[in-house]
Amino acid sequence: MTEDEGPVPEVPAEPNEEVQPSRDSRKLDCIICFSAFNLAERLPRKLYCGHTFCQACLRRLDTVINEQMWIPCPQCRQNTPLPRGGAIGLDLDLAAFLGVKAEAENQRSSPQKTPLETKSSFVKQPITDQPPSAWANVALAEPRFHRSPCCRRCLLCCWWC
């Protein structure tokens, strides 16, 4: 390094920014169907090899080998014997289950905003679901052509006017 080049100053991270883990790092999604685990039909179930998948996907993976039901792991191909109750009998992945449960509780405890409180809800809601008061201050767009066409044969000339 020459004298002209000084040390490059490091940019400090802003103290107010909180780094939150992404959904992928928390492993709350099934890698077969890419759906989020939930507390109903997509419970996180663990195979004997330690890999976790949703209960709905594991129900479709069973296979018969030597007159016994097995679930082959989609990641490592290790076979797990299917319990008598089916995929429901497999162990829950407790870490993923608690993560899904905590996420569900956070959604329930956070205050829900009404559609009139959020600006983005106006765009996201279908027109039929919007209350009449949502349209009170909306100006109607003028048509791009004259109200009475200047040429009855073609509307092309009126389109550009």
mmCIF file of C-alpha atoms in Angstrom, residues 15-130:
data_model
loop_
_atom_site.group_PDB
_atom_site.id
_atom_site.type_symbol
_atom_site.label_atom_id
_atom_site.label_comp_id
_atom_site.label_asym_id
_atom_site.label_seq_id
_atom_site.Cartn_x
_atom_site.Cartn_y
_atom_site.Cartn_z
ATOM 1 C CA PRO A 15 -27.731 0.940 15.555
ATOM 2 C CA ASN A 16 -31.493 1.173 14.955
ATOM 3 C CA GLU A 17 -31.546 -1.617 12.384
ATOM 4 C CA GLU A 18 -32.503 -4.989 13.771
ATOM 5 C CA VAL A 19 -31.423 -8.019 11.837
ATOM 6 C CA GLN A 20 -34.277 -10.486 11.743
ATOM 7 C CA PRO A 21 -33.803 -13.996 10.485
ATOM 8 C CA SER A 22 -35.505 -14.853 7.224
ATOM 9 C CA ARG A 23 -38.079 -17.620 6.927
ATOM 10 C CA ASP A 24 -35.467 -19.817 5.262
ATOM 11 C CA SER A 25 -32.988 -19.495 8.110
ATOM 12 C CA ARG A 26 -35.667 -20.422 10.623
ATOM 13 C CA LYS A 27 -36.612 -23.463 8.522
ATOM 14 C CA LEU A 28 -40.367 -22.954 8.714
ATOM 15 C CA ASP A 29 -41.061 -24.114 5.152
ATOM 16 C CA CYS A 30 -41.400 -27.601 3.700
ATOM 17 C CA ILE A 31 -38.764 -28.135 1.013
ATOM 18 C CA ILE A 32 -41.017 -30.495 -0.946
ATOM 19 C CA CYS A 33 -44.052 -28.250 -1.507
ATOM 20 C CA PHE A 34 -42.433 -24.919 -0.460
ATOM 21 C CA SER A 35 -45.440 -24.186 1.763
ATOM 22 C CA ALA A 36 -45.084 -22.799 5.251
ATOM 23 C CA PHE A 37 -45.628 -25.209 8.108
ATOM 24 C CA ASN A 38 -48.843 -24.564 10.023
ATOM 25 C CA LEU A 39 -50.706 -25.945 13.003
ATOM 26 C CA ALA A 40 -53.296 -27.825 10.910
ATOM 27 C CA GLU A 41 -52.519 -30.168 8.003
ATOM 28 C CA ARG A 42 -48.928 -28.986 7.421
ATOM 29 C CA LEU A 43 -47.395 -29.892 10.777
ATOM 30 C CA PRO A 44 -43.596 -30.311 10.678
ATOM 31 C CA ARG A 45 -42.822 -34.047 11.003
ATOM 32 C CA LYS A 46 -39.313 -35.458 11.431
ATOM 33 C CA LEU A 47 -38.067 -38.643 9.774
ATOM 34 C CA TYR A 48 -35.555 -40.990 11.457
ATOM 35 C CA CYS A 49 -32.728 -39.390 9.479
ATOM 36 C CA GLY A 50 -33.517 -35.996 11.063
ATOM 37 C CA HIS A 51 -34.935 -34.247 7.994
ATOM 38 C CA THR A 52 -38.236 -32.400 8.404
ATOM 39 C CA PHE A 53 -41.161 -32.165 5.977
ATOM 40 C CA CYS A 54 -44.814 -31.228 6.258
ATOM 41 C CA GLN A 55 -47.307 -33.895 7.217
ATOM 42 C CA ALA A 56 -49.271 -33.455 3.964
ATOM 43 C CA CYS A 57 -46.216 -34.242 1.825
ATOM 44 C CA LEU A 58 -45.164 -37.209 3.964
ATOM 45 C CA ARG A 59 -48.586 -38.794 3.441
ATOM 46 C CA ARG A 60 -47.868 -38.979 -0.297
ATOM 47 C CA LEU A 61 -44.337 -40.403 -0.007
ATOM 48 C CA ASP A 62 -45.052 -43.816 1.489
ATOM 49 C CA THR A 63 -43.935 -46.858 -0.459
ATOM 50 C CA VAL A 64 -44.058 -50.634 0.030
ATOM 51 C CA ILE A 65 -40.756 -52.525 0.314
ATOM 52 C CA ASN A 66 -40.843 -56.230 1.230
ATOM 53 C CA GLU A 67 -44.469 -55.998 2.349
ATOM 54 C CA GLN A 68 -43.722 -53.161 4.786
ATOM 55 C CA MET A 69 -44.640 -49.479 4.433
ATOM 56 C CA TRP A 70 -41.701 -47.053 4.344
ATOM 57 C CA ILE A 71 -41.174 -43.339 3.789
ATOM 58 C CA PRO A 72 -37.991 -42.657 1.798
ATOM 59 C CA CYS A 73 -36.407 -39.326 2.714
ATOM 60 C CA PRO A 74 -36.381 -37.012 -0.333
ATOM 61 C CA GLN A 75 -33.015 -35.574 0.758
ATOM 62 C CA CYS A 76 -30.899 -38.556 1.781
ATOM 63 C CA ARG A 77 -33.066 -41.536 0.659
ATOM 64 C CA GLN A 78 -32.873 -43.194 4.088
ATOM 65 C CA ASN A 79 -36.050 -45.197 4.745
ATOM 66 C CA THR A 80 -38.234 -44.538 7.771
ATOM 67 C CA PRO A 81 -40.807 -47.184 8.715
ATOM 68 C CA LEU A 82 -44.340 -45.819 8.457
ATOM 69 C CA PRO A 83 -46.080 -45.933 11.862
ATOM 70 C CA ARG A 84 -49.470 -47.639 12.138
ATOM 71 C CA GLY A 85 -51.285 -44.312 12.178
ATOM 72 C CA GLY A 86 -49.500 -43.111 9.058
ATOM 73 C CA ALA A 87 -47.550 -39.850 8.821
ATOM 74 C CA ILE A 88 -49.460 -38.526 11.828
ATOM 75 C CA GLY A 89 -47.577 -41.044 13.983
ATOM 76 C CA LEU A 90 -44.161 -39.574 13.133
ATOM 77 C CA ASP A 91 -42.456 -37.313 15.678
ATOM 78 C CA LEU A 92 -43.017 -33.575 15.480
ATOM 79 C CA ASP A 93 -39.971 -31.442 14.759
ATOM 80 C CA LEU A 94 -40.252 -29.581 18.044
ATOM 81 C CA ALA A 95 -38.070 -26.610 17.047
ATOM 82 C CA ALA A 96 -40.045 -25.985 13.851
ATOM 83 C CA PHE A 97 -43.361 -26.582 15.639
ATOM 84 C CA LEU A 98 -42.534 -24.036 18.350
ATOM 85 C CA GLY A 99 -41.437 -21.547 15.675
ATOM 86 C CA VAL A 100 -44.735 -21.940 13.818
ATOM 87 C CA LYS A 101 -46.685 -21.669 17.070
ATOM 88 C CA ALA A 102 -44.820 -18.502 18.101
ATOM 89 C CA GLU A 103 -45.391 -16.973 14.668
ATOM 90 C CA ALA A 104 -49.120 -17.755 14.881
ATOM 91 C CA GLU A 105 -49.334 -16.198 18.351
ATOM 92 C CA ASN A 106 -47.514 -13.070 17.135
ATOM 93 C CA GLN A 107 -50.005 -12.687 14.301
ATOM 94 C CA ARG A 108 -52.924 -13.044 16.710
ATOM 95 C CA SER A 109 -51.506 -10.581 19.244
ATOM 96 C CA SER A 110 -50.600 -7.878 16.714
ATOM 97 C CA PRO A 111 -53.412 -5.356 16.211
ATOM 98 C CA GLN A 112 -55.256 -5.836 12.953
ATOM 99 C CA LYS A 113 -55.816 -2.638 10.977
ATOM 100 C CA THR A 114 -59.124 -2.016 9.279
ATOM 101 C CA PRO A 115 -59.088 -1.491 5.492
ATOM 102 C CA LEU A 116 -59.662 2.263 5.879
ATOM 103 C CA GLU A 117 -56.601 2.653 8.132
ATOM 104 C CA THR A 118 -54.059 1.421 5.599
ATOM 105 C CA LYS A 119 -53.328 3.082 2.280
ATOM 106 C CA SER A 120 -52.196 -0.122 0.590
ATOM 107 C CA SER A 121 -55.412 -1.951 1.434
ATOM 108 C CA PHE A 122 -57.265 0.166 -1.115
ATOM 109 C CA VAL A 123 -55.164 -1.331 -3.885
ATOM 110 C CA LYS A 124 -55.136 -4.888 -2.551
ATOM 111 C CA GLN A 125 -58.891 -5.268 -2.026
ATOM 112 C CA PRO A 126 -61.121 -6.275 -4.914
ATOM 113 C CA ILE A 127 -63.503 -3.560 -6.029
ATOM 114 C CA THR A 128 -66.510 -5.500 -4.795
ATOM 115 C CA ASP A 129 -65.124 -5.652 -1.240
ATOM 116 C CA GLN A 130 -64.437 -1.928 -0.920
#
